[in-house]
XYZ file of C-alpha atoms in Angstrom:
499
model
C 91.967 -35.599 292.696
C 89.251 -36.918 295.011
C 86.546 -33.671 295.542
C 84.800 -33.631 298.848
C 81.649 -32.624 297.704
C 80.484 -31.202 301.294
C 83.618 -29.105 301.631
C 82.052 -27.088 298.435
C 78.769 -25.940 300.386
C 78.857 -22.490 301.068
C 76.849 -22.693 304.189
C 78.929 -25.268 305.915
C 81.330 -21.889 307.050
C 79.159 -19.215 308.436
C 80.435 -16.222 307.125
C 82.394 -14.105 310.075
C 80.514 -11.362 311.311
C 82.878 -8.791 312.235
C 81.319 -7.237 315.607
C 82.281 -3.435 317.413
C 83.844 -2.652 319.906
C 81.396 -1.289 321.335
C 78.158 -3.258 320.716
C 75.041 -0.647 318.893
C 72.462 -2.793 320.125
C 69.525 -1.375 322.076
C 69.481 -1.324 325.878
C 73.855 -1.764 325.992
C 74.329 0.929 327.898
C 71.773 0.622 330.731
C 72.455 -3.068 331.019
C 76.662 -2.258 331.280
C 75.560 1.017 334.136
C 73.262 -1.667 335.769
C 75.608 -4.608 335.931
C 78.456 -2.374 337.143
C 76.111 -1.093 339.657
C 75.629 -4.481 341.094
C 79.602 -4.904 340.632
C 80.061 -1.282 342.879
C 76.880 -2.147 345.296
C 78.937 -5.494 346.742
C 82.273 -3.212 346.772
C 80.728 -0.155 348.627
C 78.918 -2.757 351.063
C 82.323 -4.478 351.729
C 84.082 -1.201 352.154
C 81.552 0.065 354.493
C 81.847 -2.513 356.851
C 85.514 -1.779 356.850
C 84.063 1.790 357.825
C 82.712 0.899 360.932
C 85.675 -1.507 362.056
C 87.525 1.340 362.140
C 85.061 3.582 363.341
C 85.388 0.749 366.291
C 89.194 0.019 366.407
C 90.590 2.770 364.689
C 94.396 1.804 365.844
C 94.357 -2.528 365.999
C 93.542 -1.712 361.842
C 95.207 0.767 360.272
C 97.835 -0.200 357.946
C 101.138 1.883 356.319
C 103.221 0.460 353.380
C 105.799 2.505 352.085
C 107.621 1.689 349.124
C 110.647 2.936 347.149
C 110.275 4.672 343.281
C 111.972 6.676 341.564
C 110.539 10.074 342.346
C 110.478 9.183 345.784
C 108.588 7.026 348.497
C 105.248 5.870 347.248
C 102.856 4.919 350.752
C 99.647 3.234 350.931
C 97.660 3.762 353.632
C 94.661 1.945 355.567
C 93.086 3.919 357.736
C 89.652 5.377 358.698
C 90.378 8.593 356.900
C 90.773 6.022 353.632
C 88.186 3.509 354.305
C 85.693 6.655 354.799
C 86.699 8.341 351.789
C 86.450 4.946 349.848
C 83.343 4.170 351.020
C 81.520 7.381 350.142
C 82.796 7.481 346.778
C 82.063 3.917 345.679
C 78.371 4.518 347.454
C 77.417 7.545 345.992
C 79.990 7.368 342.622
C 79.967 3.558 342.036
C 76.541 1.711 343.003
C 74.220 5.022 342.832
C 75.852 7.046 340.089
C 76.109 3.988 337.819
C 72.464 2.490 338.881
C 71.092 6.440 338.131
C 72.622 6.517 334.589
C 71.735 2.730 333.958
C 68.455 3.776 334.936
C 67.980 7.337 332.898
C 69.617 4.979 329.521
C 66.866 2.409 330.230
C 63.691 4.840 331.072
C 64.317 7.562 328.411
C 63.867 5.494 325.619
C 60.831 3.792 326.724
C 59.265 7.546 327.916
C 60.056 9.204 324.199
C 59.015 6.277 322.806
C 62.266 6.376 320.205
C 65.872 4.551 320.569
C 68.303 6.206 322.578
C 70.552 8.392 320.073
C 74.289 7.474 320.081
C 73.734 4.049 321.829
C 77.653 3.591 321.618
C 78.044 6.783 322.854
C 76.631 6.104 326.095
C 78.197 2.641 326.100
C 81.776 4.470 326.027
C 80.506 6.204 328.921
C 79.879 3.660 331.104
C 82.963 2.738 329.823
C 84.753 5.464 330.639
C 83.213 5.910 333.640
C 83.687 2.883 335.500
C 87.466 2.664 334.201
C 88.072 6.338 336.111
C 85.729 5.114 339.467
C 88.360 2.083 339.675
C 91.981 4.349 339.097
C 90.226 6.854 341.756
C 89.080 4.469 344.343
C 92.817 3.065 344.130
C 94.497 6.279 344.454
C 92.490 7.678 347.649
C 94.902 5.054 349.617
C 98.177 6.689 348.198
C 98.080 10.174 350.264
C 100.141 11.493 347.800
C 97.746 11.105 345.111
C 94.656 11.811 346.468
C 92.895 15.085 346.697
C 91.133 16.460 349.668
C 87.865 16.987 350.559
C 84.394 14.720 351.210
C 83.645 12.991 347.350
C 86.519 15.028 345.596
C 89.702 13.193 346.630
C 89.998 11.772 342.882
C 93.330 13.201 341.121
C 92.951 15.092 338.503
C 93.655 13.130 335.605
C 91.206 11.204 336.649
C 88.438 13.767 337.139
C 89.455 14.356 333.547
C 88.078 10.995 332.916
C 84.700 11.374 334.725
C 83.638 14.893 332.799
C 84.375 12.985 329.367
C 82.125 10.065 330.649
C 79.681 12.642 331.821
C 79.658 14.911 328.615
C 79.032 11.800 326.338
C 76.278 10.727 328.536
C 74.764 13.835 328.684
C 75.050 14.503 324.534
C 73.382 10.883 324.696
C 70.658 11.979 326.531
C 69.600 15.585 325.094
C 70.388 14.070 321.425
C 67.157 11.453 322.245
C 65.152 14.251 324.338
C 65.737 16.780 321.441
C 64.814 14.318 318.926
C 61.583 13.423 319.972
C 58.245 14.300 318.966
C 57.190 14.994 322.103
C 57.880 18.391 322.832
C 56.788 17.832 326.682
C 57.801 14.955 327.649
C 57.328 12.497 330.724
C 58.220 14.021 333.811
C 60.873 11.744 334.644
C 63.011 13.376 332.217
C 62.445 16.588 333.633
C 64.383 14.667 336.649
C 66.957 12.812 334.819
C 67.436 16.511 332.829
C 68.408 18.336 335.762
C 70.298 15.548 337.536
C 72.708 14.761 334.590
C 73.067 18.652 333.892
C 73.741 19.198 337.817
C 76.916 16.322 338.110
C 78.475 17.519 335.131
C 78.297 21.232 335.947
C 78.912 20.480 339.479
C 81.571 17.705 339.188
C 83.240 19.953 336.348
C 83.258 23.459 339.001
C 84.989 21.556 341.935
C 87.691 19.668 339.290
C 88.063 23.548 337.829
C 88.933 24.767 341.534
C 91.754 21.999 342.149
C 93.190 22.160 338.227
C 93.728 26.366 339.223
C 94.807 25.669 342.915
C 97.553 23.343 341.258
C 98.380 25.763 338.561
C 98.455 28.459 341.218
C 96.229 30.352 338.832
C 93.601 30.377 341.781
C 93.671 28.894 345.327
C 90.672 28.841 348.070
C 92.161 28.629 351.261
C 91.876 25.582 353.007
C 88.663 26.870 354.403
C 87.250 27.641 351.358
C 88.177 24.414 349.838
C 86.314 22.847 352.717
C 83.333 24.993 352.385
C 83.238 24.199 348.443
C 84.010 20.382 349.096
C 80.287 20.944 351.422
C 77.952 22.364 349.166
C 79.223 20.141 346.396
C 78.405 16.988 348.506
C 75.099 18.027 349.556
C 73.937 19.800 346.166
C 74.976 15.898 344.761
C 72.389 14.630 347.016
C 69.589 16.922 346.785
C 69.807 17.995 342.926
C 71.241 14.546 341.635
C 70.771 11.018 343.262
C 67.242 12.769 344.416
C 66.919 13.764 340.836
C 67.527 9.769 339.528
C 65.850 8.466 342.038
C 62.235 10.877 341.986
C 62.453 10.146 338.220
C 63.214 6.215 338.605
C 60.096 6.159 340.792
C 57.823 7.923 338.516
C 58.305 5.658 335.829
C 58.582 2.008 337.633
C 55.167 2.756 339.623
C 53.054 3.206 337.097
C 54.357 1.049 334.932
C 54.433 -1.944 337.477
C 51.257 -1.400 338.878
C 49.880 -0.550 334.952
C 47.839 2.771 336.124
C 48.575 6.305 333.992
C 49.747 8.883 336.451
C 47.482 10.323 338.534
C 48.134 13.944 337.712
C 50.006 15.649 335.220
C 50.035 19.050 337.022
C 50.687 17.709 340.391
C 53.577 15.755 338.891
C 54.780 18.925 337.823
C 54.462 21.545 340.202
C 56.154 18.827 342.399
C 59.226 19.366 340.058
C 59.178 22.574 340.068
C 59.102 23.215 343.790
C 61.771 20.433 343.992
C 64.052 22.320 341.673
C 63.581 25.232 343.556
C 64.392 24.253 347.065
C 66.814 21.387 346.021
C 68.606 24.193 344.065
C 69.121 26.452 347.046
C 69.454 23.917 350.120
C 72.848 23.495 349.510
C 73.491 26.934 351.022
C 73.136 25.772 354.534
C 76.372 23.868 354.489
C 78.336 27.217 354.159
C 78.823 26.857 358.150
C 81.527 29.673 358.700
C 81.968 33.092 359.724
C 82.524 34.174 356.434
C 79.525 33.248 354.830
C 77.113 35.856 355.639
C 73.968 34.809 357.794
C 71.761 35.588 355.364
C 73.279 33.077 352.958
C 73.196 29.870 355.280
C 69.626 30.858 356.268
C 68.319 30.874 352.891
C 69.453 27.046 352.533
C 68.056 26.564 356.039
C 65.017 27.401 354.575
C 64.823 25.910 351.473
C 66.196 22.442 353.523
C 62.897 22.694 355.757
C 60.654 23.777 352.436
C 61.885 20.519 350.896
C 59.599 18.463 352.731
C 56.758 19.897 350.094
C 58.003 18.433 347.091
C 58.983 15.529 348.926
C 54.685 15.281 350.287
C 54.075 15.926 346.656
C 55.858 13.298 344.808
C 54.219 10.801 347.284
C 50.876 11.691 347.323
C 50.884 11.438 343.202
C 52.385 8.082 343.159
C 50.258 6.413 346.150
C 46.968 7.991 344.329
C 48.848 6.110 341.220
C 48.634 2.488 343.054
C 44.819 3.116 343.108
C 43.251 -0.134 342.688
C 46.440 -1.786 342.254
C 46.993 -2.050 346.505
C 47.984 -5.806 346.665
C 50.848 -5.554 344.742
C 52.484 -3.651 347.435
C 52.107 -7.002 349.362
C 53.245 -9.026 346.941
C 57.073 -9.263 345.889
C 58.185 -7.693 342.895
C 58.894 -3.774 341.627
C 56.440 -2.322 343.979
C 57.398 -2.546 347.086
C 60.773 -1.794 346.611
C 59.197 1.718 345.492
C 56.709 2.393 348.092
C 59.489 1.960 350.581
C 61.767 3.947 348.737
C 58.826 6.906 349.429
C 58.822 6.107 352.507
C 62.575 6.936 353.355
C 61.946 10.050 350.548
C 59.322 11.524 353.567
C 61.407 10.227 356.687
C 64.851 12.036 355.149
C 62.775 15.273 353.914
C 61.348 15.164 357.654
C 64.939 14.475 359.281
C 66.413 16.724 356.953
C 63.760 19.982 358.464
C 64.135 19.152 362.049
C 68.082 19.550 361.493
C 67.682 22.476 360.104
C 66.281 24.417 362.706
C 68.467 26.394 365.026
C 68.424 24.855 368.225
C 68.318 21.214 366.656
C 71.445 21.941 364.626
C 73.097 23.419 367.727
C 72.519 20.325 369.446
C 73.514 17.706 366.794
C 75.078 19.458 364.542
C 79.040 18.196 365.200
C 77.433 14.807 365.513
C 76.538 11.864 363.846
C 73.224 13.051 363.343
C 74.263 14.536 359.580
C 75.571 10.891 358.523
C 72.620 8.740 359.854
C 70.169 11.528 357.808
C 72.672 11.141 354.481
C 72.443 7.097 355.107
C 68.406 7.362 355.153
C 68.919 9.563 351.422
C 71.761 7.081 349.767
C 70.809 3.586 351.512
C 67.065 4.209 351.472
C 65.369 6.582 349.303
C 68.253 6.385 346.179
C 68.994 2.613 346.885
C 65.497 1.432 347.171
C 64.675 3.298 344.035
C 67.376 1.651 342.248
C 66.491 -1.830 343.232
C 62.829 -1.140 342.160
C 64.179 -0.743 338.719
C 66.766 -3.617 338.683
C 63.544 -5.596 339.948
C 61.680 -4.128 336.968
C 64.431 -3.741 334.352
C 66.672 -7.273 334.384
C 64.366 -9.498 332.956
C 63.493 -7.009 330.244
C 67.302 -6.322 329.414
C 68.222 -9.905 330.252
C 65.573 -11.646 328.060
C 64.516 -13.323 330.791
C 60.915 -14.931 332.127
C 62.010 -14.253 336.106
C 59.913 -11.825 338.597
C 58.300 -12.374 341.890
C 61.045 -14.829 344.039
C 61.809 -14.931 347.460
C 65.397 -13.584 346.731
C 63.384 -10.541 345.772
C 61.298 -10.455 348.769
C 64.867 -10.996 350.940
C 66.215 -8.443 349.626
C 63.962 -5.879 350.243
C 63.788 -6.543 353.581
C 67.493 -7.010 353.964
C 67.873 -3.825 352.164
C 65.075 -1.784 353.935
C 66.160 -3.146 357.586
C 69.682 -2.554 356.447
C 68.895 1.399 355.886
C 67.070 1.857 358.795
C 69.164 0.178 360.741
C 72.163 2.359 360.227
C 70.620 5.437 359.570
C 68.872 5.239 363.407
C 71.684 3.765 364.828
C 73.944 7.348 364.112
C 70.789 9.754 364.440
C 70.261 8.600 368.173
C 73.850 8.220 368.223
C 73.868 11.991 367.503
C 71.381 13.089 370.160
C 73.260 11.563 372.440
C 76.447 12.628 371.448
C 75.312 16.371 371.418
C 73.712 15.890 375.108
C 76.870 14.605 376.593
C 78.831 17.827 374.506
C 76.087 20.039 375.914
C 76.874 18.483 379.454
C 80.351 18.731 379.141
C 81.007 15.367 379.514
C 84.523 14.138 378.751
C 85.735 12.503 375.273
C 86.340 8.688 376.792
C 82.588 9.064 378.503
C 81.095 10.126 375.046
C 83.168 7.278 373.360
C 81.319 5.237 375.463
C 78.316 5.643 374.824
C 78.407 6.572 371.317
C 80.288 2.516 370.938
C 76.817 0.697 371.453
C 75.693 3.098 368.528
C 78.208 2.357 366.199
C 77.401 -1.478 367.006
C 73.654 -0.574 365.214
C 75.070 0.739 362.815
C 77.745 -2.432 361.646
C 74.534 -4.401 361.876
C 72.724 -2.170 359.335
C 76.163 -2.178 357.022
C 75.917 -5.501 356.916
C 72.359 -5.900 356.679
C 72.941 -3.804 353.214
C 75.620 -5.782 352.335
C 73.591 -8.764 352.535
C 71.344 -7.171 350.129
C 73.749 -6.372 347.713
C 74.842 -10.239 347.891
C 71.196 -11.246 347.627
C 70.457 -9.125 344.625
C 73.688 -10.065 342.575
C 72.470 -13.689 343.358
C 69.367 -12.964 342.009
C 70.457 -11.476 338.689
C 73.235 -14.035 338.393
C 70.612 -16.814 338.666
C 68.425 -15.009 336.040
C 70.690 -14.641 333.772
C 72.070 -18.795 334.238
C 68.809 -20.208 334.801
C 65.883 -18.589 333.804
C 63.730 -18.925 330.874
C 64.411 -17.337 327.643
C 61.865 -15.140 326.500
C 61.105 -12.063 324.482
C 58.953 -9.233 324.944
C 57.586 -6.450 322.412
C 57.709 -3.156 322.520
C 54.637 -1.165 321.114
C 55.302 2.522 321.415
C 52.062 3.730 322.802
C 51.421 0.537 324.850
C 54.608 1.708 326.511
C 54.106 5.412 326.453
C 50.584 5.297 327.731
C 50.428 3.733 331.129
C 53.731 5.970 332.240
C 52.598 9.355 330.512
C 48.765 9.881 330.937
């Protein structure tokens, strides 16, 4: 029998490498948050523009389908009740939750100078997470599946879904803090600490108060529910996206600009006053008779005290930059964080003058409250987040790409976007309250408050351009850049961030 003698070289057949399910490699689970974030920034961008259609012609769109099952009729509805609620939940759940836990996966490691423990872990979460963002963005259109309230309309089996993502994420995380050598570590993961401790004990409190109102165990009146649904929204903004984002910021500065941080202490005291006040600001969205005075003006308070932290956290990264000025002119990571600080000051600012009496009295059952939120979510959190995409791709990407004019567009896109909308509905507001405070009637306020709303589609889509520009960007440095590898010396990286 004629013997092929090539057939009998072993390394003609590369043994078959049998791979996991879920990849152990380092970096996995930041780069599947941060490419999901992308995925959710385009989706919340298109869903917000859908937001202010409606906002414009609520009755030319909305759309009912009904259709026959077997427990009954089944109806999907597109309206601006929907739209809003999907907009707000793949904002704040899909493009800023997943860019804030792409971003604690990719900074902690590089901080504690150690891998991340349980790197499959916190690949199931992002897993798990985005799997339960998708079911619950698809069941706020069925009415009879969704829950009520602003950011808790998810069902329950999938809120189920969300606290197991959470818990892994957060076993991820303290398994890698705990771990470490450094018993006082960088102070962005005294951010990311209380921001991933905050969502799951907050997200797990309000899915607690809907699993024993549908047990009838335990059930808030509808007013309660509503006053619950409040502080949970606004204690997600102040104690976790501003968590993310302060702690995103104090590690990309630095590192881009290649200057230790300025001052320990100041860096510190900052996070302790913004723990503080972030911790008890929530309280002044208990609006109702009763809540005792005492209660809401305690939050009032701590809303108008949160401008010191805010001063804080600025001043120590701008004295940060020092010598290091023209990168802020030039495109890249910085930038995108100086104007994030920027909209961290004007929201803090914003944020004060509401709280006051007569201001609140004025605006406060107007759009004012949005256009302030839009300044925290499509500024301060957003910006942040780009800054460390900017930063972060090319490292997780193995790529040799920084510095184009698709970053440069974006920023602008992104920062003119933000402003945009977030001025649009805060003059919108003033206005608004005047013509209540006049008594002027509903069609003469819908008049006026129209030309607003126009501002504000431009800034929608002005930040949906930037999501398009920035998936671009990442798309084309992942299909056309140049390889390239980069080495990571633990003190190099520890130093710069943690001095």
């Amino acid at each position: 029998m004629a013997v092929n003698p090539k057939k009998l070289r072993p390394y003609d057949q590369p043994p078959k490498v049998r791979r996991p399910i879920l990849p152990r490699e380092p970096d996995n689970a930041a780069t599947a948050f941060l490419v999901a974030a992308l995925v959710w920034f385009l989706t919340a961008s298109g869903i917000g523009l859908l937001w202010v259609a409606y906002q414009l012609f609520p009755d030319q769109l909305t759309i009912h389908l009904s259709m026959p099952t077997l427990s009954g009729v089944l109806s999907f509805e597109l309206s601006p009740a929907t739209t809003a609620s999907g907009f707000w939940n793949s904002l704040v759940y899909g493009w800023l939750g997943n860019a804030g836990l792409g971003a604690i996966f990719f900074i902690t490691p590089r901080v504690l100078g150690r891998r991340l423990a349980g790197e499959t872990m916190a690949s199931g979460a992002a897993a798990l997470w985005n799997v339960g963002l998708i079911a619950g963005l698809t069941a706020i259109y069925v009415p009879q599946l969704a829950g009520s309230g602003a950011l808790t309309e998810f069902p329950l089996p999938v809120a189920g879904v969300l606290l197991l993502a959470l818990l892994l994420a957060n076993t991820a995380f303290w398994r890698t803090v705990l771990a470490s050598a450094n018993r006082l570590p960088y102070v962005s993961i005294w951010y990311f600490g209380v921001a991933l401790v905050a969502l799951l004990g907050l997200y797990g409190l309000i899915s607690l108060a809907q699993l024993l109102s549908v047990v009838k165990v335990f059930s808030l009146s509808p007013a309660g529910m509503a006053l619950a649904s409040a502080f949970y929204g606004r204690a997600l903004e102040t104690l976790c996206l501003s968590g993310m984002a302060i702690g995103t910021l104090y590690y990309v500065i630095p590192r881009a600009a290649a200057n230790p941080l300025y001052s320990w202490g100041l860096a510190m005291l900052g996070w302790l006053v913004w723990l503080g006040f972030s911790t008890l600001a929530p309280l002044a969205s208990l609006v109702d008779v009763s809540v005792p005075f005492a209660i809401t003006q305690i939050g009032n308070v701590a809303t108008f005290l949160l401008v010191l932290p805010a001063f804080l956290v600025v001043l120590n990264l701008l004295l940060s930059l020092s010598g290091r000025w023209t990168l802020v002119l030039s495109p890249g990571t910085v930038p995108f964080a100086v104007v994030a600080l920027t909209f961290l000051v004007a929201n803090a600012l914003l944020a004060a003058i509401g709280s006051l009496g007569s201001v609140h009295a004025l605006v406060g059952s107007t759009e004012w409250g949005v256009g302030v939120r839009l300044f925290a979510l499509l500024g301060t959190a957003t910006l942040a987040f780009l800054a460390l995409a900017d930063h972060a791709f090319p490292r997780l990407l193995r790529r040799d790409w920084g510095g184009t004019l698709l970053a440069e567009a974006t920023l602008w896109a992104a920062f003119a976007g933000a402003a945009l909308a977030g001025l649009a509905l805060i003059a919108g507001g003033v206005v608004h309250g005047s013509l209540l405070a006049q008594a002027a009637t509903q069609d003469d306020i819908n008049g006026f408050v129209f030309w607003f709303r126009l501002g504000l589609g431009a800034g929608m889509g002005l930040s949906a351009l930037a999501a398009a520009i920035v998936a671009l960007n990442v798309f084309l440095m992942y299909t056309s850049a140049r390889p390239a590898e980069y080495a990571i010396t633990t003190d190099a990286v520890a130093a710069p961030a943690a001095q």
